[in-house]
Amino acid sequence: MVFGITAAAWIFSFGPQSSGGRRQFDSIAFDRQTSKAHFDDKIVKDICEGFQKHAKTLLDKRPELASLITYIDLTTLAGDDTPLRVHGLVDKALEPLDATIRGQLGTAADAVHCGAVCVYPARVADVVNRLKQHRQGNRIAIASVAAGFPSGQYRLESRLLEIQLAVQDGATEIDIVINRAAALGGDWKTVHDEVRDMKIACGPAHMKTILATGELQTNDNIYKASWASMMAGSDFIKTSTGKETVNATLPVSYVMCRAIKDFYEQTGVRVGFKPAGGIRTTEEALAFRCLIEEVLGKEWLTPKLFRIGASSLLGDIETSLRNLTKA
């Protein structure tokens, strides 16, 4: 979701249009913007160390720890996922805190739940059914990875069909993957055009575009992939599938957030950000939260614009809150 103007409106309201109404890739504008973006690794590292230092100062702030939960896309992406496991995930996403922690938070605890549950397309209906049983169908979003996740090495037709079927089953958010072969080959038009077509296939569902930053090799490629994905109408850009050797890191997240900031300044469109993969501790999550505030501003500190993809992080936040309760 974006404020003021939707990503879909960006696709259809700006720039050259093809005969089918689809936004064409503006290579001149793309090259002009991305040629200006350069990132010194040492400077980026120093900046990210600042986020980590800031995060340490928030570890004893109960409201900050509780707010982290609202950003989580609670995820299970295993080959042996079953309806029973997914139902348990939904239950936990809806009621993530035990009675003791809820008592410490008071009435604020009522607003603490995960941002979404994220599953494979075949398990979307399980999430929908469980939410119906709870009569809380709109309390959390239903996210599904699709479009040939995690590799993206499938024909475009099958990727688009997978998206459409997941949305038909009830997914309200789709996490897609970009064509890394095209990105590594510098074919940013293909990256853009495929993401654009996948956004259209999402229909009413919001789209998070996974860049798989651990496979893009350079910060320049990460910035370009971010820019192409946002030009194509992505509601969020996301670091990783969680299946790469290197997943979410602060430096690549800084590059992506700088791209988001630049895009907002040029278009007025607020694109969301989702780090995912390998974020397991409260302190790590707080560092990403600090990055968001310091690069993009407090306006981005909402589940509408900031999510964290994680499976084990919630348990660590619970432990951190419980330890504060004992202190």
Short mmCIF file of C-alpha atoms in Angstrom, two decimals:
data_model
loop_
_atom_site.label_atom_id
_atom_site.label_comp_id
_atom_site.label_asym_id
_atom_site.label_seq_id
_atom_site.Cartn_x
_atom_site.Cartn_y
_atom_site.Cartn_z
CA MET A 1 0.00 0.00 0.00
CA VAL A 2 1.12 3.55 -0.65
CA PHE A 3 -0.15 6.88 0.66
CA GLY A 4 -1.66 9.54 -1.59
CA ILE A 5 -1.38 7.51 -4.78
CA THR A 6 -1.47 3.76 -5.26
CA ALA A 7 1.23 1.78 -7.02
CA ALA A 8 -1.38 0.68 -9.54
CA ALA A 9 -2.12 4.31 -10.30
CA TRP A 10 1.60 4.85 -10.86
CA ILE A 11 1.57 2.14 -13.52
CA PHE A 12 -1.31 3.63 -15.44
CA SER A 13 -0.89 7.37 -14.84
CA PHE A 14 2.75 8.17 -15.59
CA GLY A 15 5.02 7.83 -18.56
CA PRO A 16 4.55 6.20 -21.95
CA GLN A 17 1.80 3.62 -22.32
CA SER A 18 1.63 0.61 -24.58
CA SER A 19 -1.50 -0.15 -26.58
CA GLY A 20 -2.62 -2.53 -23.84
CA GLY A 21 -2.46 0.15 -21.15
CA ARG A 22 0.68 -1.32 -19.61
CA ARG A 23 3.41 1.07 -18.60
CA GLN A 24 6.44 0.90 -20.89
CA PHE A 25 9.97 0.83 -19.51
CA ASP A 26 11.52 4.28 -19.76
CA SER A 27 15.17 3.37 -20.26
CA ILE A 28 16.33 7.00 -20.47
CA ALA A 29 14.77 7.92 -17.12
CA PHE A 30 16.02 4.68 -15.59
CA ASP A 31 19.59 5.23 -16.73
CA ARG A 32 19.53 8.88 -15.68
CA GLN A 33 18.46 8.00 -12.14
CA THR A 34 20.52 4.88 -11.53
CA SER A 35 23.72 6.38 -12.95
CA LYS A 36 23.67 8.91 -10.08
CA ALA A 37 23.54 6.28 -7.35
CA HIS A 38 26.90 5.13 -5.99
CA PHE A 39 27.60 3.51 -2.63
CA ASP A 40 30.97 3.36 -0.89
CA ASP A 41 31.10 0.10 1.06
CA LYS A 42 33.06 1.63 3.96
CA ILE A 43 30.64 4.54 4.32
CA VAL A 44 27.62 2.23 4.15
CA LYS A 45 29.19 -0.04 6.79
CA ASP A 46 29.79 2.91 9.12
CA ILE A 47 26.20 4.12 8.67
CA CYS A 48 24.84 0.66 9.47
CA GLU A 49 26.94 0.45 12.62
CA GLY A 50 25.07 3.55 13.73
CA PHE A 51 21.75 1.73 13.31
CA GLN A 52 23.07 -1.14 15.42
CA LYS A 53 24.15 1.23 18.18
CA HIS A 54 20.76 2.92 18.17
CA ALA A 55 19.06 -0.48 18.38
CA LYS A 56 20.88 -1.31 21.63
CA THR A 57 19.32 1.75 23.29
CA LEU A 58 15.81 0.42 22.56
CA LEU A 59 16.21 -3.05 24.05
CA ASP A 60 14.65 -2.03 27.36
CA LYS A 61 11.74 -0.14 25.79
CA ARG A 62 8.69 -2.39 26.10
CA PRO A 63 6.51 -0.48 23.57
CA GLU A 64 9.28 -0.64 20.96
CA LEU A 65 9.64 -4.40 21.37
CA ALA A 66 5.88 -4.93 21.19
CA SER A 67 5.62 -2.79 18.05
CA LEU A 68 8.12 -5.08 16.30
CA ILE A 69 5.52 -7.85 16.41
CA THR A 70 3.10 -5.78 14.33
CA TYR A 71 5.65 -5.67 11.49
CA ILE A 72 6.19 -9.43 11.31
CA ASP A 73 5.02 -11.53 8.39
CA LEU A 74 4.92 -14.78 10.39
CA THR A 75 6.17 -17.31 7.89
CA THR A 76 6.27 -21.01 7.21
CA LEU A 77 7.71 -22.13 3.86
CA ALA A 78 8.54 -25.78 4.34
CA GLY A 79 7.91 -28.74 2.10
CA ASP A 80 6.15 -30.55 4.95
CA ASP A 81 3.74 -27.72 5.84
CA THR A 82 0.31 -29.10 6.71
CA PRO A 83 -3.09 -27.50 7.40
CA LEU A 84 -2.54 -28.18 11.11
CA ARG A 85 0.80 -26.33 11.12
CA VAL A 86 -0.69 -23.41 9.22
CA HIS A 87 -3.63 -23.20 11.62
CA GLY A 88 -1.20 -23.00 14.52
CA LEU A 89 0.69 -20.23 12.75
CA VAL A 90 -2.51 -18.25 12.27
CA ASP A 91 -3.42 -18.69 15.93
CA LYS A 92 -0.01 -17.41 16.99
CA ALA A 93 -0.14 -14.46 14.60
CA LEU A 94 -3.50 -13.38 16.00
CA GLU A 95 -2.56 -13.83 19.67
CA PRO A 96 1.24 -13.66 19.91
CA LEU A 97 1.53 -12.73 23.61
CA ASP A 98 0.91 -14.75 26.76
CA ALA A 99 -1.22 -13.45 29.62
CA THR A 100 1.73 -12.17 31.66
CA ILE A 101 3.11 -10.02 28.86
CA ARG A 102 -0.36 -8.82 27.91
CA GLY A 103 -0.89 -7.74 31.51
CA GLN A 104 2.30 -5.68 31.45
CA LEU A 105 1.27 -3.96 28.21
CA GLY A 106 -2.25 -3.23 29.42
CA THR A 107 -4.80 -2.08 26.85
CA ALA A 108 -2.00 -1.61 24.29
CA ALA A 109 -1.78 -5.40 24.05
CA ASP A 110 -5.08 -5.51 22.14
CA ALA A 111 -3.40 -3.93 19.11
CA VAL A 112 -0.43 -6.32 19.13
CA HIS A 113 -0.68 -8.97 16.44
CA CYS A 114 1.44 -9.92 13.44
CA GLY A 115 1.13 -8.01 10.19
CA ALA A 116 0.50 -11.13 8.12
CA VAL A 117 0.87 -14.87 7.83
CA CYS A 118 2.99 -15.91 4.83
CA VAL A 119 2.67 -19.36 3.25
CA TYR A 120 3.01 -21.22 -0.03
CA PRO A 121 0.10 -20.85 -2.52
CA ALA A 122 -1.26 -24.33 -1.76
CA ARG A 123 -1.71 -23.34 1.90
CA VAL A 124 -3.55 -20.02 1.37
CA ALA A 125 -6.96 -21.66 1.74
CA ASP A 126 -5.86 -23.08 5.11
CA VAL A 127 -5.16 -19.55 6.34
CA VAL A 128 -8.49 -18.27 5.02
CA ASN A 129 -10.40 -21.09 6.71
CA ARG A 130 -8.69 -20.62 10.05
CA LEU A 131 -9.34 -16.87 10.05
CA LYS A 132 -13.01 -17.59 9.32
CA GLN A 133 -13.11 -19.92 12.30
CA HIS A 134 -11.77 -17.09 14.45
CA ARG A 135 -14.16 -14.61 12.77
CA GLN A 136 -11.17 -12.32 12.29
CA GLY A 137 -10.79 -12.37 8.54
CA ASN A 138 -9.45 -8.83 8.28
CA ARG A 139 -7.27 -8.70 11.40
CA ILE A 140 -4.12 -9.86 9.62
CA ALA A 141 -3.09 -9.99 5.97
CA ILE A 142 -2.83 -13.26 4.06
CA ALA A 143 0.48 -13.31 2.22
CA SER A 144 1.66 -15.93 -0.24
CA VAL A 145 4.93 -16.37 -2.07
CA ALA A 146 4.28 -16.95 -5.76
CA ALA A 147 5.65 -16.42 -9.27
CA GLY A 148 8.07 -19.35 -9.19
CA PHE A 149 9.37 -18.76 -5.67
CA PRO A 150 12.20 -18.97 -4.73
CA SER A 151 14.20 -19.26 -7.96
CA GLY A 152 11.89 -17.52 -10.43
CA GLN A 153 13.21 -19.94 -13.06
CA TYR A 154 9.85 -20.69 -14.61
CA ARG A 155 8.01 -19.50 -17.69
CA LEU A 156 6.26 -16.18 -17.16
CA GLU A 157 2.88 -17.70 -18.04
CA SER A 158 3.07 -20.17 -15.17
CA ARG A 159 4.26 -17.51 -12.74
CA LEU A 160 1.32 -15.27 -13.61
CA LEU A 161 -1.13 -18.15 -13.26
CA GLU A 162 0.28 -19.04 -9.84
CA ILE A 163 -0.30 -15.45 -8.69
CA GLN A 164 -3.87 -15.40 -10.00
CA LEU A 165 -4.74 -18.71 -8.32
CA ALA A 166 -3.29 -17.59 -4.98
CA VAL A 167 -5.37 -14.40 -5.11
CA GLN A 168 -8.47 -16.42 -6.03
CA ASP A 169 -7.86 -18.59 -2.97
CA GLY A 170 -7.84 -15.52 -0.74
CA ALA A 171 -4.31 -14.10 -0.65
CA THR A 172 -4.34 -10.35 0.01
CA GLU A 173 -0.59 -9.96 -0.50
CA ILE A 174 1.70 -11.68 -3.00
CA ASP A 175 5.48 -11.91 -2.56
CA ILE A 176 6.97 -12.36 -6.04
CA VAL A 177 10.58 -12.87 -7.15
CA ILE A 178 12.36 -10.99 -9.90
CA ASN A 179 14.14 -12.55 -12.87
CA ARG A 180 17.70 -12.64 -11.51
CA ALA A 181 19.13 -13.89 -14.82
CA ALA A 182 17.81 -10.76 -16.50
CA ALA A 183 19.10 -8.55 -13.68
CA LEU A 184 22.59 -10.06 -13.76
CA GLY A 185 22.61 -9.61 -17.54
CA GLY A 186 21.69 -5.94 -17.21
CA ASP A 187 18.34 -6.50 -18.94
CA TRP A 188 16.38 -4.13 -16.74
CA LYS A 189 13.57 -3.83 -19.26
CA THR A 190 12.76 -7.52 -18.81
CA VAL A 191 12.94 -7.17 -15.02
CA HIS A 192 10.58 -4.19 -15.18
CA ASP A 193 8.14 -5.68 -17.69
CA GLU A 194 7.79 -8.97 -15.83
CA VAL A 195 7.22 -7.23 -12.50
CA ARG A 196 4.65 -4.97 -14.18
CA ASP A 197 2.79 -7.98 -15.56
CA MET A 198 2.89 -9.70 -12.18
CA LYS A 199 1.49 -6.56 -10.53
CA ILE A 200 -1.41 -6.65 -12.95
CA ALA A 201 -1.93 -10.36 -12.21
CA CYS A 202 -2.15 -9.52 -8.49
CA GLY A 203 -5.37 -7.60 -9.09
CA PRO A 204 -6.55 -6.28 -5.70
CA ALA A 205 -3.71 -7.92 -3.78
CA HIS A 206 -0.68 -5.90 -2.73
CA MET A 207 2.62 -7.02 -4.23
CA LYS A 208 5.98 -7.35 -2.51
CA THR A 209 8.86 -7.78 -4.94
CA ILE A 210 11.78 -9.92 -3.78
CA LEU A 211 15.12 -8.86 -5.22
CA ALA A 212 17.19 -11.79 -3.85
CA THR A 213 19.95 -9.32 -3.02
CA GLY A 214 22.39 -12.06 -2.07
CA GLU A 215 22.47 -13.08 -5.73
CA LEU A 216 22.69 -9.62 -7.33
CA GLN A 217 26.44 -9.25 -6.61
CA THR A 218 26.74 -5.43 -6.39
CA ASN A 219 25.08 -2.47 -4.70
CA ASP A 220 24.58 -0.92 -8.14
CA ASN A 221 22.55 -3.95 -9.21
CA ILE A 222 20.52 -3.80 -5.97
CA TYR A 223 19.68 -0.13 -6.53
CA LYS A 224 18.77 -0.77 -10.18
CA ALA A 225 16.61 -3.76 -9.27
CA SER A 226 14.88 -1.64 -6.64
CA TRP A 227 14.25 1.16 -9.13
CA ALA A 228 12.98 -1.11 -11.91
CA SER A 229 10.65 -2.87 -9.49
CA MET A 230 9.22 0.39 -8.16
CA MET A 231 8.78 1.81 -11.67
CA ALA A 232 6.76 -1.33 -12.44
CA GLY A 233 4.33 -0.70 -9.57
CA SER A 234 5.60 -2.74 -6.61
CA ASP A 235 3.86 -1.92 -3.33
CA PHE A 236 6.90 -3.19 -1.37
CA ILE A 237 10.42 -4.21 -2.24
CA LYS A 238 11.87 -7.09 -0.24
CA THR A 239 15.45 -8.22 0.29
CA SER A 240 15.38 -11.98 0.04
CA THR A 241 13.51 -15.24 -0.29
CA GLY A 242 15.20 -16.59 2.82
CA LYS A 243 16.57 -19.41 0.68
CA GLU A 244 19.74 -17.65 -0.54
CA THR A 245 23.16 -18.14 1.04
CA VAL A 246 23.10 -14.46 2.11
CA ASN A 247 19.73 -12.96 2.98
CA ALA A 248 18.74 -9.68 4.68
CA THR A 249 21.67 -7.50 5.75
CA LEU A 250 21.72 -3.90 6.92
CA PRO A 251 23.99 -2.68 4.07
CA VAL A 252 21.78 -3.99 1.25
CA SER A 253 18.73 -2.75 3.12
CA TYR A 254 20.28 0.70 3.32
CA VAL A 255 20.78 0.72 -0.46
CA MET A 256 17.17 -0.37 -1.03
CA CYS A 257 15.80 2.22 1.39
CA ARG A 258 17.83 4.94 -0.28
CA ALA A 259 16.17 3.91 -3.55
CA ILE A 260 12.75 4.06 -1.87
CA LYS A 261 13.53 7.55 -0.55
CA ASP A 262 14.69 8.74 -3.98
CA PHE A 263 11.60 7.27 -5.61
CA TYR A 264 9.30 8.98 -3.11
CA GLU A 265 11.00 12.33 -3.62
CA GLN A 266 10.52 12.05 -7.38
CA THR A 267 7.02 10.57 -7.55
CA GLY A 268 5.25 11.12 -4.24
CA VAL A 269 4.70 7.34 -4.02
CA ARG A 270 5.56 5.66 -0.72
CA VAL A 271 6.82 2.12 -1.40
CA GLY A 272 7.16 -0.25 1.53
CA PHE A 273 10.23 -2.21 2.60
CA LYS A 274 10.52 -5.79 3.86
CA PRO A 275 13.78 -7.37 5.02
CA ALA A 276 13.49 -11.15 5.20
CA GLY A 277 15.71 -14.12 5.90
CA GLY A 278 18.05 -14.60 8.85
CA ILE A 279 16.48 -12.00 11.18
CA ARG A 280 16.21 -14.00 14.38
CA THR A 281 16.88 -11.70 17.34
CA THR A 282 15.12 -8.68 18.81
CA GLU A 283 18.27 -6.60 18.53
CA GLU A 284 18.64 -7.43 14.82
CA ALA A 285 15.01 -6.47 14.16
CA LEU A 286 15.45 -3.21 16.07
CA ALA A 287 18.42 -2.32 13.87
CA PHE A 288 16.19 -2.59 10.78
CA ARG A 289 13.56 -0.51 12.56
CA CYS A 290 16.19 2.17 13.24
CA LEU A 291 17.28 2.10 9.59
CA ILE A 292 13.69 2.70 8.49
CA GLU A 293 13.22 5.67 10.83
CA GLU A 294 16.54 7.30 10.04
CA VAL A 295 16.50 6.86 6.25
CA LEU A 296 12.79 7.02 5.42
CA GLY A 297 11.22 8.67 8.46
CA LYS A 298 8.65 7.76 11.07
CA GLU A 299 5.92 7.73 8.41
CA TRP A 300 7.29 4.34 7.34
CA LEU A 301 7.00 2.84 10.82
CA THR A 302 3.65 1.21 10.10
CA PRO A 303 2.77 -2.30 8.90
CA LYS A 304 1.43 -0.62 5.76
CA LEU A 305 5.01 0.28 4.80
CA PHE A 306 7.35 -1.88 6.89
CA ARG A 307 7.32 -5.64 7.35
CA ILE A 308 9.85 -8.18 8.56
CA GLY A 309 9.76 -11.68 7.12
CA ALA A 310 10.59 -14.13 9.90
CA SER A 311 9.73 -17.46 11.47
CA SER A 312 11.72 -17.53 14.73
CA LEU A 313 11.94 -13.79 15.52
CA LEU A 314 8.60 -13.69 17.33
CA GLY A 315 9.81 -16.16 19.95
CA ASP A 316 12.87 -14.05 20.70
CA ILE A 317 10.77 -10.89 21.07
CA GLU A 318 8.51 -12.75 23.50
CA THR A 319 11.55 -13.79 25.53
CA SER A 320 12.84 -10.21 25.55
CA LEU A 321 9.47 -8.89 26.75
CA ARG A 322 9.26 -11.60 29.41
CA ASN A 323 12.74 -10.67 30.66
CA LEU A 324 11.66 -7.05 30.99
CA THR A 325 8.67 -8.19 32.99
CA LYS A 326 10.95 -10.00 35.43
CA ALA A 327 13.33 -7.03 35.76
#
